[in-house]
mmCIF file of C-alpha atoms in Angstrom:
data_model
loop_
_atom_site.group_PDB
_atom_site.id
_atom_site.type_symbol
_atom_site.label_atom_id
_atom_site.label_comp_id
_atom_site.label_asym_id
_atom_site.label_seq_id
_atom_site.Cartn_x
_atom_site.Cartn_y
_atom_site.Cartn_z
ATOM 1 C CA MET A 1 0.487 -311.763 -82.235
ATOM 2 C CA THR A 2 3.327 -309.173 -82.369
ATOM 3 C CA VAL A 3 6.594 -310.024 -80.592
ATOM 4 C CA ARG A 4 9.148 -307.337 -79.885
ATOM 5 C CA ARG A 5 12.779 -307.869 -80.767
ATOM 6 C CA GLY A 6 14.669 -309.541 -77.975
ATOM 7 C CA GLU A 7 11.563 -311.087 -76.397
ATOM 8 C CA ARG A 8 10.740 -314.764 -76.435
ATOM 9 C CA ALA A 9 7.457 -315.780 -78.017
ATOM 10 C CA PRO A 10 5.085 -317.290 -75.407
ATOM 11 C CA VAL A 11 4.077 -320.905 -75.964
ATOM 12 C CA PRO A 12 0.258 -321.346 -76.328
ATOM 13 C CA ILE A 13 -1.371 -323.462 -73.657
ATOM 14 C CA ARG A 14 -2.412 -326.139 -76.130
ATOM 15 C CA GLU A 15 1.101 -326.429 -77.546
ATOM 16 C CA HIS A 16 2.517 -326.424 -74.026
ATOM 17 C CA MET A 17 0.347 -329.371 -72.960
ATOM 18 C CA ALA A 18 1.480 -331.336 -75.997
ATOM 19 C CA ILE A 19 5.147 -331.078 -75.178
ATOM 20 C CA ASP A 20 6.700 -334.441 -74.324
ATOM 21 C CA VAL A 21 8.166 -334.060 -70.856
ATOM 22 C CA SER A 22 8.785 -337.770 -70.264
ATOM 23 C CA PRO A 23 12.198 -338.298 -68.704
ATOM 24 C CA GLY A 24 12.624 -341.567 -70.560
ATOM 25 C CA PRO A 25 13.035 -345.046 -69.195
ATOM 26 C CA ILE A 26 13.528 -345.323 -65.440
ATOM 27 C CA ARG A 27 16.965 -346.690 -64.619
ATOM 28 C CA PRO A 28 17.373 -349.037 -61.716
ATOM 29 C CA ILE A 29 18.936 -347.528 -58.590
ATOM 30 C CA ALA A 30 22.371 -348.966 -57.852
ATOM 31 C CA GLN A 31 22.592 -351.157 -54.755
ATOM 32 C CA ILE A 32 24.637 -350.005 -51.845
ATOM 33 C CA SER A 33 26.796 -353.083 -52.239
ATOM 34 C CA ALA A 34 28.010 -351.654 -55.527
ATOM 35 C CA TYR A 35 29.699 -348.842 -53.617
ATOM 36 C CA PHE A 36 30.842 -350.995 -50.657
ATOM 37 C CA PRO A 37 31.540 -354.486 -52.102
ATOM 38 C CA HIS A 38 32.068 -357.308 -49.672
ATOM 39 C CA PRO A 39 35.664 -358.711 -49.865
ATOM 40 C CA GLY A 40 34.440 -362.252 -50.342
ATOM 41 C CA LEU A 41 31.990 -361.515 -53.188
ATOM 42 C CA GLU A 42 34.451 -360.544 -55.994
ATOM 43 C CA GLY A 43 34.852 -364.157 -57.155
ATOM 44 C CA VAL A 44 31.113 -364.821 -57.041
ATOM 45 C CA LEU A 45 30.297 -361.673 -58.971
ATOM 46 C CA ALA A 46 32.931 -362.412 -61.540
ATOM 47 C CA THR A 47 31.590 -365.959 -62.046
ATOM 48 C CA ARG A 48 28.049 -364.624 -62.377
ATOM 49 C CA ASP A 49 29.066 -362.058 -65.053
ATOM 50 C CA ARG A 50 31.000 -364.739 -66.985
ATOM 51 C CA MET A 51 28.038 -367.126 -66.908
ATOM 52 C CA ARG A 52 25.724 -364.361 -68.189
ATOM 53 C CA GLY A 53 28.143 -363.507 -70.969
ATOM 54 C CA GLN A 54 28.385 -367.176 -72.034
ATOM 55 C CA GLY A 55 24.639 -367.639 -72.013
ATOM 56 C CA ALA A 56 24.903 -370.320 -69.338
ATOM 57 C CA ALA A 57 21.989 -371.708 -67.436
ATOM 58 C CA ALA A 58 19.882 -369.298 -65.454
ATOM 59 C CA ILE A 59 21.264 -368.207 -62.159
ATOM 60 C CA PRO A 60 19.473 -369.939 -59.285
ATOM 61 C CA PRO A 61 16.530 -367.954 -57.965
ATOM 62 C CA GLY A 62 17.186 -365.825 -54.943
ATOM 63 C CA THR A 63 20.755 -364.869 -56.044
ATOM 64 C CA GLY A 64 19.897 -362.283 -58.718
ATOM 65 C CA GLU A 65 20.190 -358.537 -58.436
ATOM 66 C CA GLY A 66 17.971 -357.034 -55.772
ATOM 67 C CA GLU A 67 17.579 -360.347 -53.922
ATOM 68 C CA SER A 68 19.592 -362.213 -51.372
ATOM 69 C CA ALA A 69 20.159 -365.957 -50.987
ATOM 70 C CA ASP A 70 18.384 -365.809 -47.633
ATOM 71 C CA GLY A 71 15.156 -364.576 -49.188
ATOM 72 C CA ASP A 72 13.311 -361.373 -48.300
ATOM 73 C CA ASP A 73 15.486 -358.962 -46.271
ATOM 74 C CA SER A 74 12.503 -357.161 -44.719
ATOM 75 C CA ASP A 75 11.259 -358.390 -41.328
ATOM 76 C CA ASP A 76 7.909 -357.230 -39.916
ATOM 77 C CA SER A 77 9.119 -357.278 -36.328
ATOM 78 C CA THR A 78 12.480 -355.527 -36.715
ATOM 79 C CA SER A 79 10.896 -352.901 -39.025
ATOM 80 C CA LEU A 80 8.757 -351.719 -36.120
ATOM 81 C CA GLY A 81 11.743 -351.183 -33.789
ATOM 82 C CA THR A 82 12.988 -352.639 -30.529
ATOM 83 C CA LEU A 83 12.103 -351.844 -26.916
ATOM 84 C CA GLU A 84 14.392 -352.181 -23.874
ATOM 85 C CA PHE A 85 12.950 -352.455 -20.359
ATOM 86 C CA ASP A 86 13.377 -354.066 -16.896
ATOM 87 C CA ILE A 87 10.798 -355.882 -14.748
ATOM 88 C CA LEU A 88 11.024 -356.635 -11.027
ATOM 89 C CA TYR A 89 8.397 -358.325 -8.835
ATOM 90 C CA ASP A 90 8.421 -357.663 -5.092
ATOM 91 C CA PRO A 91 6.240 -360.259 -3.337
ATOM 92 C CA GLU A 92 6.535 -358.609 0.121
ATOM 93 C CA ASN A 93 5.002 -355.334 -1.075
ATOM 94 C CA CYS A 94 2.921 -356.938 -3.844
ATOM 95 C CA THR A 95 4.334 -354.598 -6.465
ATOM 96 C CA LEU A 96 5.406 -355.077 -10.038
ATOM 97 C CA ASP A 97 8.006 -352.497 -11.173
ATOM 98 C CA CYS A 98 8.528 -351.998 -14.880
ATOM 99 C CA THR A 99 11.241 -349.551 -15.986
ATOM 100 C CA ILE A 100 10.933 -348.449 -19.573
ATOM 101 C CA LEU A 101 14.459 -347.630 -20.741
ATOM 102 C CA ARG A 102 14.566 -346.847 -24.445
ATOM 103 C CA ALA A 103 13.433 -347.811 -27.907
ATOM 104 C CA LYS A 104 15.432 -347.946 -31.144
ATOM 105 C CA GLY A 105 14.603 -347.834 -34.798
ATOM 106 C CA LEU A 106 10.890 -347.146 -34.398
ATOM 107 C CA LYS A 107 8.688 -347.028 -37.458
ATOM 108 C CA PRO A 108 8.172 -343.388 -38.703
ATOM 109 C CA MET A 109 4.581 -342.337 -38.183
ATOM 110 C CA ASP A 110 4.593 -338.572 -39.035
ATOM 111 C CA PHE A 111 5.033 -336.665 -42.260
ATOM 112 C CA ASN A 112 8.488 -335.503 -41.172
ATOM 113 C CA GLY A 113 9.715 -339.113 -40.985
ATOM 114 C CA LEU A 114 9.718 -339.124 -37.208
ATOM 115 C CA ALA A 115 7.316 -340.038 -34.409
ATOM 116 C CA ASP A 116 6.122 -338.846 -30.984
ATOM 117 C CA PRO A 117 6.304 -342.198 -29.102
ATOM 118 C CA TYR A 118 5.047 -343.126 -25.675
ATOM 119 C CA VAL A 119 4.572 -346.517 -23.951
ATOM 120 C CA LYS A 120 1.449 -348.015 -22.425
ATOM 121 C CA LEU A 121 1.231 -350.955 -20.034
ATOM 122 C CA HIS A 122 -1.756 -353.314 -19.532
ATOM 123 C CA LEU A 123 -2.189 -356.453 -17.440
ATOM 124 C CA LEU A 124 -4.143 -359.109 -19.305
ATOM 125 C CA PRO A 125 -6.737 -360.237 -18.620
ATOM 126 C CA GLY A 126 -8.115 -357.193 -16.875
ATOM 127 C CA ALA A 127 -10.067 -353.984 -17.237
ATOM 128 C CA CYS A 128 -8.287 -351.671 -19.701
ATOM 129 C CA LYS A 129 -8.466 -348.369 -17.815
ATOM 130 C CA ALA A 130 -8.166 -349.942 -14.376
ATOM 131 C CA ASN A 131 -4.614 -351.203 -14.940
ATOM 132 C CA LYS A 132 -3.278 -348.903 -17.702
ATOM 133 C CA LEU A 133 0.036 -347.179 -16.994
ATOM 134 C CA LYS A 134 1.672 -344.699 -19.389
ATOM 135 C CA THR A 135 5.002 -343.003 -19.871
ATOM 136 C CA ARG A 136 5.697 -339.443 -21.005
ATOM 137 C CA THR A 137 5.795 -338.688 -24.726
ATOM 138 C CA GLN A 138 9.138 -338.128 -26.447
ATOM 139 C CA HIS A 139 8.714 -335.808 -29.449
ATOM 140 C CA ASN A 140 10.243 -336.023 -32.910
ATOM 141 C CA THR A 141 12.424 -339.103 -32.478
ATOM 142 C CA LEU A 142 12.653 -342.698 -33.572
ATOM 143 C CA ASN A 143 15.110 -343.544 -30.801
ATOM 144 C CA PRO A 144 13.414 -342.297 -27.611
ATOM 145 C CA VAL A 145 14.900 -342.584 -24.148
ATOM 146 C CA TRP A 146 12.461 -342.663 -21.228
ATOM 147 C CA ASN A 147 14.202 -344.198 -18.152
ATOM 148 C CA GLU A 148 10.787 -344.072 -16.508
ATOM 149 C CA ALA A 149 9.582 -346.413 -13.723
ATOM 150 C CA LEU A 150 5.915 -347.585 -13.763
ATOM 151 C CA THR A 151 4.599 -349.556 -10.780
ATOM 152 C CA TYR A 152 1.628 -351.847 -10.368
ATOM 153 C CA ILE A 153 0.342 -352.318 -6.792
ATOM 154 C CA GLY A 154 -1.643 -355.211 -5.385
ATOM 155 C CA ILE A 155 -0.027 -357.865 -7.578
ATOM 156 C CA THR A 156 -0.273 -361.237 -5.863
ATOM 157 C CA ALA A 157 1.391 -364.590 -6.574
ATOM 158 C CA GLU A 158 -1.796 -365.696 -8.225
ATOM 159 C CA ASP A 159 -1.587 -362.805 -10.643
ATOM 160 C CA MET A 160 2.021 -363.733 -11.460
ATOM 161 C CA ALA A 161 0.925 -367.235 -12.383
ATOM 162 C CA ARG A 162 -1.910 -366.300 -14.733
ATOM 163 C CA LYS A 163 -1.423 -362.760 -16.098
ATOM 164 C CA THR A 164 0.526 -361.274 -18.991
ATOM 165 C CA LEU A 165 2.079 -357.822 -19.223
ATOM 166 C CA ARG A 166 1.337 -356.126 -22.532
ATOM 167 C CA ILE A 167 3.704 -353.320 -23.485
ATOM 168 C CA SER A 168 2.602 -351.136 -26.382
ATOM 169 C CA VAL A 169 4.427 -348.302 -28.141
ATOM 170 C CA CYS A 170 2.163 -345.668 -29.704
ATOM 171 C CA ASP A 171 2.588 -342.411 -31.543
ATOM 172 C CA GLU A 172 0.868 -339.357 -30.049
ATOM 173 C CA ASP A 173 -1.094 -337.210 -32.441
ATOM 174 C CA LYS A 174 -2.858 -334.147 -31.039
ATOM 175 C CA LEU A 175 -4.925 -333.511 -34.142
ATOM 176 C CA THR A 176 -6.211 -337.022 -34.749
ATOM 177 C CA HIS A 177 -6.226 -340.252 -32.783
ATOM 178 C CA ASN A 178 -3.016 -341.774 -31.528
ATOM 179 C CA GLU A 179 -1.494 -344.458 -33.681
ATOM 180 C CA PHE A 180 -0.211 -347.920 -32.750
ATOM 181 C CA ILE A 181 3.399 -348.705 -33.572
ATOM 182 C CA GLY A 182 4.082 -352.091 -32.027
ATOM 183 C CA GLU A 183 3.814 -354.232 -28.925
ATOM 184 C CA THR A 184 5.434 -357.043 -26.976
ATOM 185 C CA ARG A 185 3.998 -359.338 -24.259
ATOM 186 C CA VAL A 186 5.714 -360.873 -21.218
ATOM 187 C CA PRO A 187 3.977 -363.709 -19.297
ATOM 188 C CA LEU A 188 4.540 -362.905 -15.665
ATOM 189 C CA ARG A 189 5.072 -366.547 -14.777
ATOM 190 C CA ARG A 190 8.522 -366.257 -16.397
ATOM 191 C CA LEU A 191 9.700 -363.833 -13.729
ATOM 192 C CA GLN A 192 11.450 -364.846 -10.515
ATOM 193 C CA PRO A 193 10.556 -362.955 -7.290
ATOM 194 C CA ARG A 194 13.075 -360.269 -6.217
ATOM 195 C CA GLN A 195 15.115 -360.757 -9.357
ATOM 196 C CA LYS A 196 15.223 -357.896 -11.852
ATOM 197 C CA ARG A 197 15.056 -359.166 -15.440
ATOM 198 C CA HIS A 198 16.262 -357.185 -18.440
ATOM 199 C CA PHE A 199 14.476 -357.382 -21.806
ATOM 200 C CA ASN A 200 15.458 -356.097 -25.232
ATOM 201 C CA LEU A 201 12.716 -357.276 -27.575
ATOM 202 C CA CYS A 202 11.522 -356.562 -31.106
ATOM 203 C CA LEU A 203 8.125 -354.952 -31.369
ATOM 204 C CA GLU A 204 5.420 -356.982 -33.053
ATOM 205 C CA ARG A 205 2.237 -356.070 -34.846
ATOM 206 C CA GLN A 206 -0.913 -355.887 -32.735
ATOM 207 C CA GLN A 207 -2.141 -359.335 -31.825
ATOM 208 C CA PRO A 208 -5.879 -359.960 -32.283
ATOM 209 C CA LEU A 209 -7.743 -360.008 -29.030
ATOM 210 C CA ALA A 210 -10.143 -362.784 -28.014
ATOM 211 C CA SER A 211 -13.783 -361.856 -27.821
ATOM 212 C CA PRO A 212 -14.992 -360.658 -24.377
ATOM 213 C CA SER A 213 -16.398 -363.253 -22.076
ATOM 214 C CA SER A 214 -20.101 -363.493 -21.613
ATOM 215 C CA MET A 215 -21.391 -360.555 -19.529
ATOM 216 C CA THR A 216 -24.302 -360.309 -17.187
ATOM 217 C CA ALA A 217 -26.191 -357.205 -16.185
ATOM 218 C CA ALA A 218 -24.177 -356.933 -13.034
ATOM 219 C CA LEU A 219 -20.948 -356.832 -15.135
ATOM 220 C CA ARG A 220 -21.737 -353.680 -17.074
ATOM 221 C CA GLY A 221 -18.701 -351.449 -17.219
ATOM 222 C CA ILE A 222 -16.220 -354.329 -17.392
ATOM 223 C CA SER A 223 -16.296 -354.672 -21.136
ATOM 224 C CA CYS A 224 -12.560 -355.080 -21.437
ATOM 225 C CA TYR A 225 -12.234 -358.379 -19.561
ATOM 226 C CA LEU A 226 -10.738 -360.761 -22.092
ATOM 227 C CA ARG A 227 -9.868 -364.411 -22.364
ATOM 228 C CA GLU A 228 -6.218 -363.813 -23.064
ATOM 229 C CA LEU A 229 -5.246 -366.840 -20.961
ATOM 230 C CA GLU A 230 -7.206 -369.889 -19.981
ATOM 231 C CA PRO A 231 -8.218 -369.272 -16.350
ATOM 232 C CA PRO A 232 -7.374 -372.008 -13.842
ATOM 233 C CA ALA A 233 -10.149 -374.193 -12.583
ATOM 234 C CA GLY A 234 -12.252 -372.398 -9.990
ATOM 235 C CA TRP A 235 -10.987 -368.963 -10.913
ATOM 236 C CA ALA A 236 -13.737 -366.322 -11.164
ATOM 237 C CA LEU A 237 -13.101 -364.276 -14.221
ATOM 238 C CA GLU A 238 -15.520 -361.662 -12.861
ATOM 239 C CA GLU A 239 -12.765 -360.011 -10.883
ATOM 240 C CA ARG A 240 -13.681 -356.505 -9.595
ATOM 241 C CA GLY A 241 -10.308 -355.244 -8.371
ATOM 242 C CA ARG A 242 -8.211 -355.352 -5.198
ATOM 243 C CA ILE A 243 -8.341 -353.795 -1.749
ATOM 244 C CA LEU A 244 -5.552 -353.352 0.787
ATOM 245 C CA LEU A 245 -6.691 -353.849 4.375
ATOM 246 C CA ALA A 246 -4.919 -353.665 7.682
ATOM 247 C CA LEU A 247 -6.251 -355.381 10.819
ATOM 248 C CA THR A 248 -5.032 -354.690 14.330
ATOM 249 C CA TYR A 249 -6.558 -355.890 17.574
ATOM 250 C CA LEU A 250 -5.722 -353.329 20.289
ATOM 251 C CA SER A 251 -5.554 -355.042 23.643
ATOM 252 C CA GLU A 252 -5.307 -351.820 25.594
ATOM 253 C CA HIS A 253 -8.457 -350.365 24.005
ATOM 254 C CA ARG A 254 -10.206 -353.733 23.643
ATOM 255 C CA GLY A 255 -11.221 -353.305 20.120
ATOM 256 C CA LEU A 256 -10.521 -354.075 16.453
ATOM 257 C CA LEU A 257 -8.942 -351.402 14.294
ATOM 258 C CA VAL A 258 -9.801 -351.799 10.629
ATOM 259 C CA SER A 259 -7.696 -349.689 8.221
ATOM 260 C CA ILE A 260 -8.922 -349.113 4.680
ATOM 261 C CA LEU A 261 -5.695 -348.194 2.875
ATOM 262 C CA ARG A 262 -6.358 -348.240 -0.890
ATOM 263 C CA CYS A 263 -7.909 -350.036 -3.851
ATOM 264 C CA ALA A 264 -6.439 -350.990 -7.155
ATOM 265 C CA HIS A 265 -7.743 -352.025 -10.626
ATOM 266 C CA LEU A 266 -11.399 -351.406 -9.778
ATOM 267 C CA ALA A 267 -14.066 -352.074 -12.347
ATOM 268 C CA ALA A 268 -15.321 -349.028 -14.233
ATOM 269 C CA MET A 269 -18.981 -348.413 -13.593
ATOM 270 C CA ASP A 270 -19.559 -345.015 -15.190
ATOM 271 C CA VAL A 271 -19.928 -344.111 -18.846
ATOM 272 C CA CYS A 272 -16.676 -342.108 -18.714
ATOM 273 C CA GLY A 273 -14.730 -345.304 -17.994
ATOM 274 C CA TYR A 274 -14.116 -344.571 -14.304
ATOM 275 C CA SER A 275 -15.885 -344.858 -10.946
ATOM 276 C CA ASP A 276 -16.539 -342.724 -7.882
ATOM 277 C CA PRO A 277 -15.666 -345.425 -5.300
ATOM 278 C CA TYR A 278 -16.153 -345.583 -1.557
ATOM 279 C CA VAL A 279 -15.842 -348.439 0.919
ATOM 280 C CA LYS A 280 -18.274 -349.757 3.529
ATOM 281 C CA THR A 281 -17.462 -352.087 6.418
ATOM 282 C CA TYR A 282 -19.770 -354.230 8.617
ATOM 283 C CA LEU A 283 -18.958 -356.460 11.554
ATOM 284 C CA ARG A 284 -21.462 -359.364 11.316
ATOM 285 C CA PRO A 285 -23.682 -360.498 12.895
ATOM 286 C CA ASP A 286 -24.844 -356.963 13.679
ATOM 287 C CA VAL A 287 -28.021 -357.228 15.753
ATOM 288 C CA GLU A 288 -28.120 -353.571 16.749
ATOM 289 C CA LYS A 289 -27.091 -352.380 13.248
ATOM 290 C CA LYS A 290 -24.402 -350.100 14.604
ATOM 291 C CA SER A 291 -21.320 -351.565 12.918
ATOM 292 C CA LYS A 292 -21.570 -349.752 9.600
ATOM 293 C CA HIS A 293 -18.666 -347.503 8.627
ATOM 294 C CA LYS A 294 -18.111 -345.717 5.393
ATOM 295 C CA THR A 295 -15.119 -343.980 3.774
ATOM 296 C CA THR A 296 -15.154 -340.788 1.800
ATOM 297 C CA VAL A 297 -15.910 -340.863 -1.943
ATOM 298 C CA LYS A 298 -12.972 -340.596 -4.298
ATOM 299 C CA LYS A 299 -13.987 -339.028 -7.606
ATOM 300 C CA LYS A 300 -13.260 -340.394 -11.039
ATOM 301 C CA THR A 301 -10.616 -342.989 -10.231
ATOM 302 C CA LEU A 302 -10.068 -346.745 -10.399
ATOM 303 C CA ASN A 303 -7.118 -346.759 -7.972
ATOM 304 C CA PRO A 304 -8.317 -344.733 -4.945
ATOM 305 C CA GLU A 305 -6.272 -344.152 -1.818
ATOM 306 C CA TYR A 306 -8.153 -343.747 1.499
ATOM 307 C CA ASN A 307 -5.929 -344.361 4.579
ATOM 308 C CA GLU A 308 -8.959 -344.255 6.835
ATOM 309 C CA ASP A 309 -9.319 -346.179 10.143
ATOM 310 C CA PHE A 310 -12.468 -347.586 11.754
ATOM 311 C CA PHE A 311 -12.640 -348.913 15.346
ATOM 312 C CA TYR A 312 -14.919 -351.656 16.623
ATOM 313 C CA GLU A 313 -15.156 -352.018 20.438
ATOM 314 C CA ILE A 314 -15.257 -355.784 21.019
ATOM 315 C CA GLU A 315 -13.604 -358.432 23.176
ATOM 316 C CA GLN A 316 -10.986 -360.516 21.471
ATOM 317 C CA SER A 317 -12.769 -363.747 22.443
ATOM 318 C CA GLU A 318 -15.863 -362.581 20.535
ATOM 319 C CA LEU A 319 -14.080 -362.051 17.218
ATOM 320 C CA GLY A 320 -14.073 -365.794 16.498
ATOM 321 C CA GLN A 321 -17.831 -365.651 16.035
ATOM 322 C CA LYS A 322 -17.714 -362.505 13.940
ATOM 323 C CA SER A 323 -16.981 -361.739 10.274
ATOM 324 C CA LEU A 324 -15.909 -358.537 8.616
ATOM 325 C CA GLU A 325 -17.713 -357.577 5.420
ATOM 326 C CA ILE A 326 -15.986 -355.149 3.073
ATOM 327 C CA THR A 327 -17.879 -353.786 0.074
ATOM 328 C CA VAL A 328 -16.890 -351.197 -2.507
ATOM 329 C CA TRP A 329 -19.525 -349.046 -4.225
ATOM 330 C CA ASP A 330 -19.698 -346.498 -7.003
ATOM 331 C CA TYR A 331 -21.388 -343.261 -5.903
ATOM 332 C CA ASP A 332 -24.091 -341.929 -8.223
ATOM 333 C CA ILE A 333 -26.165 -338.780 -7.808
ATOM 334 C CA GLY A 334 -29.900 -339.135 -8.245
ATOM 335 C CA LYS A 335 -29.986 -342.913 -8.483
ATOM 336 C CA SER A 336 -28.938 -346.010 -6.543
ATOM 337 C CA ASN A 337 -25.238 -346.600 -6.117
ATOM 338 C CA ASP A 338 -23.606 -349.431 -8.086
ATOM 339 C CA PHE A 339 -21.957 -352.370 -6.386
ATOM 340 C CA ILE A 340 -18.347 -352.846 -7.531
ATOM 341 C CA GLY A 341 -17.132 -355.772 -5.438
ATOM 342 C CA GLY A 342 -16.759 -357.194 -1.970
ATOM 343 C CA VAL A 343 -14.893 -359.555 0.274
ATOM 344 C CA THR A 344 -15.653 -361.255 3.615
ATOM 345 C CA LEU A 345 -13.059 -361.994 6.299
ATOM 346 C CA GLY A 346 -13.736 -364.529 9.056
ATOM 347 C CA LEU A 347 -13.072 -368.065 10.243
ATOM 348 C CA GLY A 348 -15.697 -369.300 7.790
ATOM 349 C CA ALA A 349 -14.116 -367.548 4.831
ATOM 350 C CA PRO A 350 -11.910 -369.421 2.320
ATOM 351 C CA GLY A 351 -8.207 -369.160 1.733
ATOM 352 C CA GLU A 352 -6.342 -365.948 2.482
ATOM 353 C CA CYS A 353 -9.448 -364.222 3.905
ATOM 354 C CA ARG A 354 -9.603 -366.814 6.675
ATOM 355 C CA GLN A 355 -5.859 -366.695 7.261
ATOM 356 C CA HIS A 356 -5.812 -362.916 7.582
ATOM 357 C CA TRP A 357 -8.592 -363.005 10.144
ATOM 358 C CA LEU A 358 -6.982 -365.879 12.061
ATOM 359 C CA SER A 359 -3.619 -364.112 12.201
ATOM 360 C CA CYS A 360 -5.311 -361.060 13.641
ATOM 361 C CA LEU A 361 -6.833 -363.160 16.429
ATOM 362 C CA GLN A 362 -3.587 -364.931 17.207
ATOM 363 C CA THR A 363 -1.287 -361.874 17.194
ATOM 364 C CA PRO A 364 -2.895 -358.956 19.082
ATOM 365 C CA ASP A 365 -1.318 -355.507 18.913
ATOM 366 C CA CYS A 366 0.247 -356.397 15.590
ATOM 367 C CA ARG A 367 -0.694 -354.574 12.430
ATOM 368 C CA LEU A 368 -1.334 -357.031 9.599
ATOM 369 C CA GLU A 369 -1.686 -355.740 6.016
ATOM 370 C CA HIS A 370 -2.939 -357.853 3.094
ATOM 371 C CA TRP A 371 -4.319 -357.471 -0.390
ATOM 372 C CA HIS A 372 -7.640 -359.081 -1.025
ATOM 373 C CA THR A 373 -9.455 -359.747 -4.336
ATOM 374 C CA LEU A 374 -12.857 -358.166 -4.706
ATOM 375 C CA THR A 375 -15.457 -360.486 -6.194
ATOM 376 C CA ASN A 376 -18.818 -359.828 -7.830
ATOM 377 C CA GLU A 377 -20.625 -361.746 -5.070
ATOM 378 C CA LEU A 378 -22.841 -359.350 -3.170
ATOM 379 C CA PRO A 379 -23.214 -360.216 0.560
ATOM 380 C CA GLU A 380 -26.749 -360.832 1.597
ATOM 381 C CA SER A 381 -26.588 -358.103 4.187
ATOM 382 C CA SER A 382 -25.727 -355.612 1.460
ATOM 383 C CA THR A 383 -28.354 -356.686 -1.061
ATOM 384 C CA PHE A 384 -30.441 -353.566 -0.538
ATOM 385 C CA GLY A 385 -27.564 -351.177 -1.183
ATOM 386 C CA PRO A 386 -25.752 -348.702 1.068
#
């Protein structure tokens, strides 16, 4: 091959591949303490160097280069970051307010060394989608600030005694699935009513969930009910949600006003993970079968709001022999509607259902609101559907 004067001869590919391009032995990276020595370590380091030079006994394990006397410096919890938030329980309004403030030092999840974090809340045990709350996403940061308030409604004292608030931090990824960063859990029994409590906790790795409880055919759609806590004796794990009712006996009009306000944490009955719920009311016994009332259907929601009133013309003295049946259904097109849950109010009902009815009888012209738990027990009068 002819090479002109002043030009460099090209290296054949075979010779080029044979060139040794190894940089040589890899040298250890100097520790940061070498640049910023601690004032109290000069004597220790001098003694260590002197012992090495004299061939003395081996230095105790854990005090050599690259190690600390306390063991491994890495910590699984602190490496995921910390989360700061406030929780306040209001028993009068049956609300649980959680204010997500900020996170610090989150684990990088993206290629740019940052993350797009958001926070999810769940109440355990419970249906996943029915009680999930979520903050906005903060983009390209490991120290996000939200200052965002998330509120659960229909939280009773019984819930506070047995449920746990799970707070998860995740990384949003629009191209693939979102990634889990870390979580923390707060048993609600640790909270005091009307007292805001501040938390600043280290995030932990995802805790393994217990296997779902045994399901029956009537429980389809509630696949996320978990045995996170041992339920108290007599507690029905087959909880179907909550409903907020208001009862008022109007003396002037001689009738009972039933207000269907809203539902919360309903069971998901559709494949999409939601329901199309509506509410039916009956005043039993209903010989003439004229006491049926029905709300409108709310599409694709587990926390519907109705604010609809129904009036029953009846003497106050007759209410003692009556009971009010409330049932919630999932509306389906082309097939029978699915029963979600129900509750019965009356003097023969247990606990708070009886007390709500009794208070309505004893205090006419007074509006009484109360949250009631929907159970999977279908009233006999509603066995054949809506």
